[in-house]
PDB file of C-alpha atoms in Angstrom:
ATOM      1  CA  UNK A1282     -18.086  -6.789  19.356  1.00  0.00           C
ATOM      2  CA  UNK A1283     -17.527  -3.748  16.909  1.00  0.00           C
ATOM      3  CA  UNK A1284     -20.256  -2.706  15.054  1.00  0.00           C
ATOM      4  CA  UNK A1285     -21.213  -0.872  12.132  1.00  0.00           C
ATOM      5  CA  UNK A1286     -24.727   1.033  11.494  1.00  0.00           C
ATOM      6  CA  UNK A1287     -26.572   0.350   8.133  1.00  0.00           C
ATOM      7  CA  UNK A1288     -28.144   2.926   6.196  1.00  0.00           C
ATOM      8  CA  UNK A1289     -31.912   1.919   7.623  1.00  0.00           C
ATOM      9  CA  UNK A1290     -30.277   2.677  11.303  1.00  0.00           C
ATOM     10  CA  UNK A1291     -29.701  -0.724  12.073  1.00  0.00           C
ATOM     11  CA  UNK A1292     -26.219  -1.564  13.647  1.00  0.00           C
ATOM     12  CA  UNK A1293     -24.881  -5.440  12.561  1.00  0.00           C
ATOM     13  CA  UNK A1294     -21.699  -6.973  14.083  1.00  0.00           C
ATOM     14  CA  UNK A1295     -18.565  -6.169  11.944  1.00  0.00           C
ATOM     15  CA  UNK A1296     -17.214  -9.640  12.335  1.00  0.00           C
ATOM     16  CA  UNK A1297     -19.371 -12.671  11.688  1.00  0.00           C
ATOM     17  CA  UNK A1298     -20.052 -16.540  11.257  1.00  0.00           C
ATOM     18  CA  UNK A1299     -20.739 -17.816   7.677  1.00  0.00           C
ATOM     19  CA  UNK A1300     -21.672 -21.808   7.039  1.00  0.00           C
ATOM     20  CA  UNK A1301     -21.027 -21.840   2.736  1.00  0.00           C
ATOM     21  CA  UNK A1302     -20.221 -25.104   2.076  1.00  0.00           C
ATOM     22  CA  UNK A1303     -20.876 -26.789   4.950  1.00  0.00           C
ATOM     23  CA  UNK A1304     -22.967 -29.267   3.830  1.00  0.00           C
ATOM     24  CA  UNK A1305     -23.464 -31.784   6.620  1.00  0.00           C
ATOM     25  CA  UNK A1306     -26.293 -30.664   8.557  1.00  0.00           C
ATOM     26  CA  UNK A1307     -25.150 -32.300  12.102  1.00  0.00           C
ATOM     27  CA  UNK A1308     -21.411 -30.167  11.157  1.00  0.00           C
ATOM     28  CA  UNK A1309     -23.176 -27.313  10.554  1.00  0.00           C
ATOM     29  CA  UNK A1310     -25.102 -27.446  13.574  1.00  0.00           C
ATOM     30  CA  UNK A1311     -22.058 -28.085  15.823  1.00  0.00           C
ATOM     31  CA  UNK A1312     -20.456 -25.328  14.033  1.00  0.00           C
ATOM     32  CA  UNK A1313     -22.940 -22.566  14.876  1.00  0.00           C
ATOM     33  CA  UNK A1314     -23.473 -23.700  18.155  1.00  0.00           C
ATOM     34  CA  UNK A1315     -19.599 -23.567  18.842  1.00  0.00           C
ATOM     35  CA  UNK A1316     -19.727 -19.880  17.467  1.00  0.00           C
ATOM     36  CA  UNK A1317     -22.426 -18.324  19.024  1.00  0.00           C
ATOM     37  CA  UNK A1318     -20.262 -20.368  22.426  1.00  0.00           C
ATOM     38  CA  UNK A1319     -17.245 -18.258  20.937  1.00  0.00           C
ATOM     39  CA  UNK A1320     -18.804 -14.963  21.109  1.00  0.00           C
ATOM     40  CA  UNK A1321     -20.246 -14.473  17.374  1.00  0.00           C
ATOM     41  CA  UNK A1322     -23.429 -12.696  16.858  1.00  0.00           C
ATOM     42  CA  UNK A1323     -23.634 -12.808  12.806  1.00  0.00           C
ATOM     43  CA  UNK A1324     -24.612 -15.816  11.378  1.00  0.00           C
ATOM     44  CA  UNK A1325     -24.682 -15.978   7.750  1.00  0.00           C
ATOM     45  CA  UNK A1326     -26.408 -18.486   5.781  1.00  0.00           C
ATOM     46  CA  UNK A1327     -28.195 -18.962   2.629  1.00  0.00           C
ATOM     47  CA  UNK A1328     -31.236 -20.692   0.715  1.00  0.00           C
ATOM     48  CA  UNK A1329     -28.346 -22.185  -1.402  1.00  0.00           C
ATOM     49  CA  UNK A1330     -26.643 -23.350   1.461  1.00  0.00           C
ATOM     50  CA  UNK A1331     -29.184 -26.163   1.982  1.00  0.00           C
ATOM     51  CA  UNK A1332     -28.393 -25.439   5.588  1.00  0.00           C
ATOM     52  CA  UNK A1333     -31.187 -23.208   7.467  1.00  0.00           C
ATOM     53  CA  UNK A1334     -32.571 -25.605   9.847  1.00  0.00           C
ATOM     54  CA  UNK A1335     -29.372 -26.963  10.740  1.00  0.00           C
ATOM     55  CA  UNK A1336     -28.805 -23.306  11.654  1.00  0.00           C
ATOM     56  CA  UNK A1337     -32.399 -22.296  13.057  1.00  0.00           C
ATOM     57  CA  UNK A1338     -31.770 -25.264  15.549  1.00  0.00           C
ATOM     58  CA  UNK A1339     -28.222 -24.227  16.719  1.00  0.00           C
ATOM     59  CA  UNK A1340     -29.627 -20.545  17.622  1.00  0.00           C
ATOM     60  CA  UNK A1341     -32.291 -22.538  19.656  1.00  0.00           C
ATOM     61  CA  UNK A1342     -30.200 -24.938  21.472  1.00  0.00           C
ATOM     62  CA  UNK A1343     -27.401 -22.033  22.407  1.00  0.00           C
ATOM     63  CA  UNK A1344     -29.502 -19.944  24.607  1.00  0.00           C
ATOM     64  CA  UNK A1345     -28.452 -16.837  23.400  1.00  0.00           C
ATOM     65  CA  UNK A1346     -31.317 -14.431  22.845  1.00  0.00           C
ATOM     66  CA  UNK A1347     -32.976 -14.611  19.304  1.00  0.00           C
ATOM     67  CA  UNK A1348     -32.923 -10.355  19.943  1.00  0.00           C
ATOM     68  CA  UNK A1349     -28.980 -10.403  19.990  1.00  0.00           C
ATOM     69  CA  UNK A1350     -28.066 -12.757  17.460  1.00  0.00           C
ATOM     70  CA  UNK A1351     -27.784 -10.823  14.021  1.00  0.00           C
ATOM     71  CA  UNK A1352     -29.664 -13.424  11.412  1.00  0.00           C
ATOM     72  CA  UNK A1353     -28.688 -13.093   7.046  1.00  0.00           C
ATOM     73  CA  UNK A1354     -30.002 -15.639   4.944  1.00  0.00           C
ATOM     74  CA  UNK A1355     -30.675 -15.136   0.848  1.00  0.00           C
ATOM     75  CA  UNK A1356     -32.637 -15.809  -1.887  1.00  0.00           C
ATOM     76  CA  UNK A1357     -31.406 -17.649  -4.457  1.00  0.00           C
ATOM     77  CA  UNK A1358     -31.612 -17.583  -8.372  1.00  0.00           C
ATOM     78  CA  UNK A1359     -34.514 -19.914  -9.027  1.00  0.00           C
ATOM     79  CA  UNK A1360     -36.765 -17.768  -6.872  1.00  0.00           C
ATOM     80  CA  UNK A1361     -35.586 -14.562  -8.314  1.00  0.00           C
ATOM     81  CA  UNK A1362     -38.893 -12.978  -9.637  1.00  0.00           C
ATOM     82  CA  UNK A1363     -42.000 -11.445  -7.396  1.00  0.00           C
ATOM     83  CA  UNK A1364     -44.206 -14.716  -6.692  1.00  0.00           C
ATOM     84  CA  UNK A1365     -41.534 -17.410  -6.051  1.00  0.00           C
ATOM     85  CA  UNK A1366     -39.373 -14.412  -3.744  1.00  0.00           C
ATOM     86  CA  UNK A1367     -42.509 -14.174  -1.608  1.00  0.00           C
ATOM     87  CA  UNK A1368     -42.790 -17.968  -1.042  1.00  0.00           C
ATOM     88  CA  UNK A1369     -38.708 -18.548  -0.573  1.00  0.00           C
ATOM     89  CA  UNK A1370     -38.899 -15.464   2.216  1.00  0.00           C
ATOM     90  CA  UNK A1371     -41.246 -17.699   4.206  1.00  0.00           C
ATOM     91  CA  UNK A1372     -39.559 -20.528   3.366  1.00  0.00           C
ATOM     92  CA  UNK A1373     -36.763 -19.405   5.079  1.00  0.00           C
ATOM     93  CA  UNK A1374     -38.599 -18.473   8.113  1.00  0.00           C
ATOM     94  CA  UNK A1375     -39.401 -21.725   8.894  1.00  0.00           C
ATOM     95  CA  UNK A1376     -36.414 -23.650   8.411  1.00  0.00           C
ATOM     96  CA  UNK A1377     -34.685 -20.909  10.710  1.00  0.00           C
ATOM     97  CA  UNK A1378     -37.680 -21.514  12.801  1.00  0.00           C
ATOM     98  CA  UNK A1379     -37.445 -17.016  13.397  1.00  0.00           C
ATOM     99  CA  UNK A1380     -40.120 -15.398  13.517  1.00  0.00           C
ATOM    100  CA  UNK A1381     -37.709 -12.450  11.262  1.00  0.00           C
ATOM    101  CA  UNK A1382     -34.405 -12.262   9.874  1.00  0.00           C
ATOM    102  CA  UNK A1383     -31.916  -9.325  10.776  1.00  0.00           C
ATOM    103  CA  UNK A1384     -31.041  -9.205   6.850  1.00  0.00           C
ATOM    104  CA  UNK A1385     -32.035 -10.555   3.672  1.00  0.00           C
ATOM    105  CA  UNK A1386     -29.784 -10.455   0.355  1.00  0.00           C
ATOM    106  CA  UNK A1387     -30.721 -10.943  -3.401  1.00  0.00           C
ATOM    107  CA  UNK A1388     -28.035 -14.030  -3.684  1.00  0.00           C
ATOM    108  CA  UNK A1389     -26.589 -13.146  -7.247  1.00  0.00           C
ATOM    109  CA  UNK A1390     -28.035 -10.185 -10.050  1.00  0.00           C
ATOM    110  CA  UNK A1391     -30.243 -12.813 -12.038  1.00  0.00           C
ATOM    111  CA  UNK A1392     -33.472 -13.908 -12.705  1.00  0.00           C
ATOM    112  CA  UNK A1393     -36.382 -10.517 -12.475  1.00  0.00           C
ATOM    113  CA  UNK A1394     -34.648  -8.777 -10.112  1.00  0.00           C
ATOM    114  CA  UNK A1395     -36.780  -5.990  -9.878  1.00  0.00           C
ATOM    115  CA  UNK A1396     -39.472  -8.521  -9.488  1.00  0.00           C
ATOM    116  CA  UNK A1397     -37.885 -10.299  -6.819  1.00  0.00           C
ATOM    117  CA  UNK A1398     -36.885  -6.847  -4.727  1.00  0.00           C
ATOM    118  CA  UNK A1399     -39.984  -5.939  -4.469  1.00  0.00           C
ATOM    119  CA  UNK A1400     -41.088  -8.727  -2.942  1.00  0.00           C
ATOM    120  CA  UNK A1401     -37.968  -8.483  -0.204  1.00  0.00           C
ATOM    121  CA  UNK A1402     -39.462  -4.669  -0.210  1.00  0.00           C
ATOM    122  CA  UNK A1403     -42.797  -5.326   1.007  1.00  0.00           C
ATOM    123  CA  UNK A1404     -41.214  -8.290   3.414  1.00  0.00           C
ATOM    124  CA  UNK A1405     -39.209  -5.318   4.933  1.00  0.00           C
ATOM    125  CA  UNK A1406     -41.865  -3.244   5.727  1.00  0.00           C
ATOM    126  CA  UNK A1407     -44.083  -5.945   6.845  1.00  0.00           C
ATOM    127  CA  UNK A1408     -41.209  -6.298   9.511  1.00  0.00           C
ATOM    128  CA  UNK A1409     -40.614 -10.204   8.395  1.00  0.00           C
ATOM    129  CA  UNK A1410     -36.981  -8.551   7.441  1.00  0.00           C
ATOM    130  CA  UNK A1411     -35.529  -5.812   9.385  1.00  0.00           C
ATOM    131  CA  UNK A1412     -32.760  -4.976   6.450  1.00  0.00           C
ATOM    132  CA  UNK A1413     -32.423  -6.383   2.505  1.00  0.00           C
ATOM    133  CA  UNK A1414     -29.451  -6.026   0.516  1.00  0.00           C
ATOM    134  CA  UNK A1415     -27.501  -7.579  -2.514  1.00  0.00           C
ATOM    135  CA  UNK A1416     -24.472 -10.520  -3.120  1.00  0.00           C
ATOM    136  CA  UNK A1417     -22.238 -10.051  -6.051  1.00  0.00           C
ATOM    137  CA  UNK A1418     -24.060  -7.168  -7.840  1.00  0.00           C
ATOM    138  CA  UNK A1419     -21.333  -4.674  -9.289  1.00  0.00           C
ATOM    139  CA  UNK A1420     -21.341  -0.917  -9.640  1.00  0.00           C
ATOM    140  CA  UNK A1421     -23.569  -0.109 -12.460  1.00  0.00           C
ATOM    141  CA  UNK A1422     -26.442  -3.124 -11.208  1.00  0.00           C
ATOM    142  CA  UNK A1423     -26.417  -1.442  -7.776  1.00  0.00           C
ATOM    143  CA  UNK A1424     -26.987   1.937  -9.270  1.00  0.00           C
ATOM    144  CA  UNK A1425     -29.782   0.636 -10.956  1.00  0.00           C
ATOM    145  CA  UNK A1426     -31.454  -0.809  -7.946  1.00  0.00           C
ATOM    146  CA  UNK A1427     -31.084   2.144  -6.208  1.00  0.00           C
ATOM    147  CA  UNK A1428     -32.675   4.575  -9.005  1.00  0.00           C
ATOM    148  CA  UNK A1429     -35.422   2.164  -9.693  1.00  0.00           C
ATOM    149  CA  UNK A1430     -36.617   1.107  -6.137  1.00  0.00           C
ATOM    150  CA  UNK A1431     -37.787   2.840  -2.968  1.00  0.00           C
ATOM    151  CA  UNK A1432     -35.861   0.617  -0.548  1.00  0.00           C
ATOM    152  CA  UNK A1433     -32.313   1.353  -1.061  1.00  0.00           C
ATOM    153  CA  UNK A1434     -29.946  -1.623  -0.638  1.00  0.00           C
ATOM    154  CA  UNK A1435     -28.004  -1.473   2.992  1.00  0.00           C
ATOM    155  CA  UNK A1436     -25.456  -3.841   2.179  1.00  0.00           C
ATOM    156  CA  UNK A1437     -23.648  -5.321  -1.010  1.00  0.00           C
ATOM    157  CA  UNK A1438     -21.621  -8.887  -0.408  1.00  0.00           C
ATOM    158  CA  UNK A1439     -18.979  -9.236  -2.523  1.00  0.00           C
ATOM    159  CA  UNK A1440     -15.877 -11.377  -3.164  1.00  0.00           C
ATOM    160  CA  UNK A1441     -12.805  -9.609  -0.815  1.00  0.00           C
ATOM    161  CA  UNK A1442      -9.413 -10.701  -0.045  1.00  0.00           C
ATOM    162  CA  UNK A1443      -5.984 -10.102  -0.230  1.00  0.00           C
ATOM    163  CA  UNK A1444      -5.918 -11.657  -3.910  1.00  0.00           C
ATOM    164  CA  UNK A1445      -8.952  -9.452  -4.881  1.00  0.00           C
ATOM    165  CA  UNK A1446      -9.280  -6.503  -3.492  1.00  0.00           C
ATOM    166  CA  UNK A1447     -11.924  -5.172  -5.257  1.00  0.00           C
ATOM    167  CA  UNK A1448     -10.500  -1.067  -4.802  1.00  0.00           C
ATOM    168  CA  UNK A1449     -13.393   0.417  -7.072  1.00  0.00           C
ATOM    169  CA  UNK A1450     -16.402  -1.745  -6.124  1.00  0.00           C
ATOM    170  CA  UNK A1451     -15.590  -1.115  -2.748  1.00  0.00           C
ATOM    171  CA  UNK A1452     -15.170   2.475  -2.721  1.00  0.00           C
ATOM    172  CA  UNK A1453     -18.122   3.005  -4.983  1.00  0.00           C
ATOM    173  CA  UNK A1454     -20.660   1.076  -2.269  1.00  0.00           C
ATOM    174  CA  UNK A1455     -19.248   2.689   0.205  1.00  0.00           C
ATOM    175  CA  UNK A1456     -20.128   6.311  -1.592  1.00  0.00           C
ATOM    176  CA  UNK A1457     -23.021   5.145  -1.644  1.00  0.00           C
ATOM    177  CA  UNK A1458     -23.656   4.658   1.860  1.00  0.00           C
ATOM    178  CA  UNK A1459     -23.950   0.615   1.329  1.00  0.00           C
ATOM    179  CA  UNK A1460     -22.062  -1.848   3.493  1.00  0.00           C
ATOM    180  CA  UNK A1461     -19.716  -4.137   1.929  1.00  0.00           C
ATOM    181  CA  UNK A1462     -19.403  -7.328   3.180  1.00  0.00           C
ATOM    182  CA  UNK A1463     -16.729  -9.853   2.532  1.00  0.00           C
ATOM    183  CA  UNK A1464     -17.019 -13.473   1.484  1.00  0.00           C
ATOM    184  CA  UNK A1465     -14.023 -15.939   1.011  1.00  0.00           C
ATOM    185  CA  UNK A1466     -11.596 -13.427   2.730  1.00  0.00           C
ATOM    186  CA  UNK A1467      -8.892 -16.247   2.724  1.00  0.00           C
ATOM    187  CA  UNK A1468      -9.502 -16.985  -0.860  1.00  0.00           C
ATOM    188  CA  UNK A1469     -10.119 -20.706   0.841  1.00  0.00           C
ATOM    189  CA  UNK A1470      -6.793 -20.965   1.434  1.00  0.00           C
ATOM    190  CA  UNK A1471      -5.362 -20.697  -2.211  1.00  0.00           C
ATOM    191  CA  UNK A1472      -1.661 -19.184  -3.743  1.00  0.00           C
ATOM    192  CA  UNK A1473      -0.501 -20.381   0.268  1.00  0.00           C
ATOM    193  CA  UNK A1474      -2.701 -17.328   1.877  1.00  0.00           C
ATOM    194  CA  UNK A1475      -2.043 -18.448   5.402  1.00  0.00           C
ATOM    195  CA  UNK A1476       1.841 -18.684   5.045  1.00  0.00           C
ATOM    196  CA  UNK A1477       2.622 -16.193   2.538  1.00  0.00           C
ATOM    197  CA  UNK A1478       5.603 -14.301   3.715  1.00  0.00           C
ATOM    198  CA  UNK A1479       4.498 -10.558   2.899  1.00  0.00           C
ATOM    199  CA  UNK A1480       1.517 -11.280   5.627  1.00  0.00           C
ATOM    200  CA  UNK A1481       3.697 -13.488   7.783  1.00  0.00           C
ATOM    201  CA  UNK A1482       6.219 -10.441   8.362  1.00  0.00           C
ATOM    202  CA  UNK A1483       3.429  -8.556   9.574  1.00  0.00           C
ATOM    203  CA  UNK A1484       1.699 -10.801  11.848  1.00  0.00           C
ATOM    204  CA  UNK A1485       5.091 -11.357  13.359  1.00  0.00           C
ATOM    205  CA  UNK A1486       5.126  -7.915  14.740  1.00  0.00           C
ATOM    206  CA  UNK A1487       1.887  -7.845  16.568  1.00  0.00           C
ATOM    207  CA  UNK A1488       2.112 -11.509  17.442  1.00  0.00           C
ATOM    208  CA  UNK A1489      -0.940 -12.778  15.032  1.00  0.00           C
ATOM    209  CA  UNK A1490      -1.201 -15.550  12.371  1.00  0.00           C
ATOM    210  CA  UNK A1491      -1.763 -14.193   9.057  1.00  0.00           C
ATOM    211  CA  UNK A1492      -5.458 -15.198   9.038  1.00  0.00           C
ATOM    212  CA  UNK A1493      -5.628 -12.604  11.745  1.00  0.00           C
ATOM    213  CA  UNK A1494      -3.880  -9.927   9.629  1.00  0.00           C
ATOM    214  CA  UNK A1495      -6.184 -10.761   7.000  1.00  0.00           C
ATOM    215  CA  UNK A1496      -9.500  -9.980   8.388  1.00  0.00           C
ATOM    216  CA  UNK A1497      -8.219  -6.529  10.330  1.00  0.00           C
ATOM    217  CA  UNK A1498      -7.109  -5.415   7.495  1.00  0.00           C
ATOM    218  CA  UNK A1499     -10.653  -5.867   6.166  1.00  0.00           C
ATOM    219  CA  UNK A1500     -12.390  -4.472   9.665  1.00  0.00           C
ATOM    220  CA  UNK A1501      -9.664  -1.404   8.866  1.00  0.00           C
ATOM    221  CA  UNK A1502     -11.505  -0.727   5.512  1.00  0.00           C
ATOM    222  CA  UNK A1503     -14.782  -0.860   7.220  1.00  0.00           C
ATOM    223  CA  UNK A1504     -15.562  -3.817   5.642  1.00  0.00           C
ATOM    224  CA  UNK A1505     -18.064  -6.500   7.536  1.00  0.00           C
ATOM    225  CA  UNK A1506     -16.680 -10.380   7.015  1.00  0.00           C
ATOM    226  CA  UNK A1507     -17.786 -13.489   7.239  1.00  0.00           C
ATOM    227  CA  UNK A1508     -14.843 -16.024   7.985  1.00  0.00           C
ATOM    228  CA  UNK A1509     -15.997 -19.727   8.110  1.00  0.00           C
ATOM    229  CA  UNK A1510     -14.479 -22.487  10.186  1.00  0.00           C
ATOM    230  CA  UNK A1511     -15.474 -25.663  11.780  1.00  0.00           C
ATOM    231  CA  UNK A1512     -13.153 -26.106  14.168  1.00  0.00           C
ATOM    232  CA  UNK A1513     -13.770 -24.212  17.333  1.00  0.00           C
ATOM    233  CA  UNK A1514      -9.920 -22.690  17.693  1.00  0.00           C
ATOM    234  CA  UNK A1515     -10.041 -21.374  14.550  1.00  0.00           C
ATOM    235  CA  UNK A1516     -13.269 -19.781  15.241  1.00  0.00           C
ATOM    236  CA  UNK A1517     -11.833 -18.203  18.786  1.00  0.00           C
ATOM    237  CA  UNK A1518      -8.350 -17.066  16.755  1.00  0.00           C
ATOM    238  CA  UNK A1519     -10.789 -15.241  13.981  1.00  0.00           C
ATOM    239  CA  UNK A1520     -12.530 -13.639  17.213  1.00  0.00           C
ATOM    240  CA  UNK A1521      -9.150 -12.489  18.252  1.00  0.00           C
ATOM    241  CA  UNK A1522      -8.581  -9.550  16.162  1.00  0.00           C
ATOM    242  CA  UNK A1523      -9.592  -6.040  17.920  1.00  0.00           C
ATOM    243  CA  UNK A1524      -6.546  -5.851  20.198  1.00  0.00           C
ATOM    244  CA  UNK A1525      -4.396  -5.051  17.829  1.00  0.00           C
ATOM    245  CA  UNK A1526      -4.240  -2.100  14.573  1.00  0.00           C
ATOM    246  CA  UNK A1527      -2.443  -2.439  11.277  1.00  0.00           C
ATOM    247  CA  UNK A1528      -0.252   0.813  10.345  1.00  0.00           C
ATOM    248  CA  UNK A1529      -0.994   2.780   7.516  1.00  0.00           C
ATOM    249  CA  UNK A1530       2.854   1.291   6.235  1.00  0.00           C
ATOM    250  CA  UNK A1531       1.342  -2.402   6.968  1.00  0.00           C
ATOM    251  CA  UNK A1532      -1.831  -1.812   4.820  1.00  0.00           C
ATOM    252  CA  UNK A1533       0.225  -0.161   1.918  1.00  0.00           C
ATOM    253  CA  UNK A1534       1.840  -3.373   2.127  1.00  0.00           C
ATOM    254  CA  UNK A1535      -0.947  -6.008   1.982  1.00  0.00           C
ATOM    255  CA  UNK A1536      -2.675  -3.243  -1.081  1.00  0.00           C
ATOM    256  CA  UNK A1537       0.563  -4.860  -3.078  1.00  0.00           C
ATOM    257  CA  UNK A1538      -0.763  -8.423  -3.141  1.00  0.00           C
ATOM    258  CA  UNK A1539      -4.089  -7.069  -4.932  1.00  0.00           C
ATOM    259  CA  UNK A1540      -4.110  -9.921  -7.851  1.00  0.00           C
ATOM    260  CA  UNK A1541      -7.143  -7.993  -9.519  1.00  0.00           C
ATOM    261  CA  UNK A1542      -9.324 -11.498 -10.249  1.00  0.00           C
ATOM    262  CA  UNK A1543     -11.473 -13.426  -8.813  1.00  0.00           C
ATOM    263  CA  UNK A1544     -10.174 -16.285  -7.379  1.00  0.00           C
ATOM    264  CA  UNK A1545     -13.677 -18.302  -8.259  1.00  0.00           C
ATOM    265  CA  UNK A1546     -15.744 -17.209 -11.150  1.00  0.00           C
ATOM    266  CA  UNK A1547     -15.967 -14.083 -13.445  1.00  0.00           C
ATOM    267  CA  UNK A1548     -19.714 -13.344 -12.412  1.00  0.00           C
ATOM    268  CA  UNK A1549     -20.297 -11.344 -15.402  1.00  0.00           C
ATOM    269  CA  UNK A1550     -19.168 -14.095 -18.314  1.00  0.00           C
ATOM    270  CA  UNK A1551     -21.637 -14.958 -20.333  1.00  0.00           C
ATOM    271  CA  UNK A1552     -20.959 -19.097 -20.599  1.00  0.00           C
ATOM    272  CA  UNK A1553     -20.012 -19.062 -16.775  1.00  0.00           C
ATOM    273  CA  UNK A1554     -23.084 -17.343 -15.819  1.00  0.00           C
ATOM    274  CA  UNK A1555     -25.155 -20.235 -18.260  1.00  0.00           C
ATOM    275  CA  UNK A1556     -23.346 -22.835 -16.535  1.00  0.00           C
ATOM    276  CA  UNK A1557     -23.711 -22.006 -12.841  1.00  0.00           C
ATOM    277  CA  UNK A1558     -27.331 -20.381 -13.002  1.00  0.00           C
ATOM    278  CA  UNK A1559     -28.932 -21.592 -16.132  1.00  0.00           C
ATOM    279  CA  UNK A1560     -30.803 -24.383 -14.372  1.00  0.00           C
ATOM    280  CA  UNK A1561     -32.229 -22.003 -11.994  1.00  0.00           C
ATOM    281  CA  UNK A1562     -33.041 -19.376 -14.278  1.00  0.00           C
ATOM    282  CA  UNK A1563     -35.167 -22.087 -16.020  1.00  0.00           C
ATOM    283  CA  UNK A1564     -36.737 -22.787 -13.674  1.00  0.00           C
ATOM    284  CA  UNK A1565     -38.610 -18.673 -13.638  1.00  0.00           C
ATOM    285  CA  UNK A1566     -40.115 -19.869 -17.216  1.00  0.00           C
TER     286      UNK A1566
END
């Protein structure tokens, strides 16, 4: 598996295993299991995902070595301040049954962030964490992480696909010397992703399915992702991807589909941000 080394030293796989949105526990289980089977060694999950034991207990049952299985969960909104970040860290602990996680990301830029990193700072050096980072923070919120704390982020997950290619905040983490990670690479399937015919022209020449175009195009930008499946063949085809190298003519190309929106939420609107975190912010009062 290719790797890439964070700035704390650390090296994490480059292509991973993420369960958002798979809800059923037993599914989820199944899911992780049949990955780690499949070769993964990232597993991403998340407090939000209401899904950490279902994924503590597939690491168990696999066999595979706690020591080479690379471990992300997140904290999430409603524990977003010193006190409650302390508790959720633990929290997740348990239900992943670990006794640390490989990497631990603020879920979203809400709630007393500065609060809440500290915590994840003092988890880090107490070892409980071996790296923390962000999820959806943008340019001018990481800057102000990093010029306000001692523990500079190592990795920043952000939206990525073909539909939102996210040029700037990409290159700017990246200056920085912070991973970028991709979630929803395939958009979850929408404006026909997995047949459009830009993507399907150039899978045709190396023989791939455009879902396999897709995420080398991402591993080409040095970007770490985090496709999800639940079937097992779609998790071996996502696997499938370092035998082959886009040209520099076939990632001019896919840089044309660049829709420049999120395909999900505007994470910086004011009545979208009320309406998906307002009940957990309330819940810091």
């Amino acid at each position: 598996m290719q790797t890439v080394k964070l700035n704390n030293g650390i090296e994490m796989p480059q292509l991973g295993f993420g369960v958002f949105q798979v809800t059923d526990l037993k599914e989820c289980e199944d899911a992780v299991l049949n990955a780690l089977q499949a070769g993964y060694r990232l597993i991403d999950t998340a407090a939000a995902y209401q899904n950490e034991e279902a994924v503590g207990r597939a690491i168990k049952k696999s066999g595979v070595d706690r020591k080479d299985i690379f471990l992300t969960s997140k904290l999430w909104v409603s524990d977003a301040n010193y006190d409650r970040a302390k508790k959720a860290i633990d929290t997740s602990l348990e239900k992943l049954d670990t006794d640390y996680l490989d990497l631990y990301l603020m879920h979203q830029p809400y709630g007393d962030v500065a609060g809440a990193w500290r915590a994840m700072s003092e988890a880090y050096k107490a070892g409980k964490i071996r790296a923390i980072g962000v999820s959806n923070f943008y340019a001018d919120q990481v800057k102000n992480l990093e010029l306000s704390s001692e523990v500079k982020p190592v990795l920043n997950q952000i939206e990525v696909s073909p539909w939102y290619q996210q040029i700037d905040e990409v290159k700017f983490n990246q200056d920085e010397d912070i991973q970028v990670e991709a979630w929803a690479p395939f958009a979850e399937g929408k404006h026909d992703i997995f047949t459009n015919e830009t993507i399907a022209s150039i899978a045709k020449k190396y023989g791939k399915k455009n879902g396999q175009v897709i995420l080398r195009w991402l591993l080409q930008r040095g970007i770490v992702v985090i496709p999800k499946s639940v079937h097992r063949n779609r998790m071996e085809e996502n696997m499938d991807v370092f035998d082959f190298e886009l040209s520099d003519d076939d990632m001019k190309t896919m840089a044309t589909l660049d829709k420049k929106e999120s395909q999900f939420f505007d994470h910086r609107d004011p009545t979208t941000i009320e309406q998906i975190f307002g009940s957990s912010l309330a819940q810091l009062k």
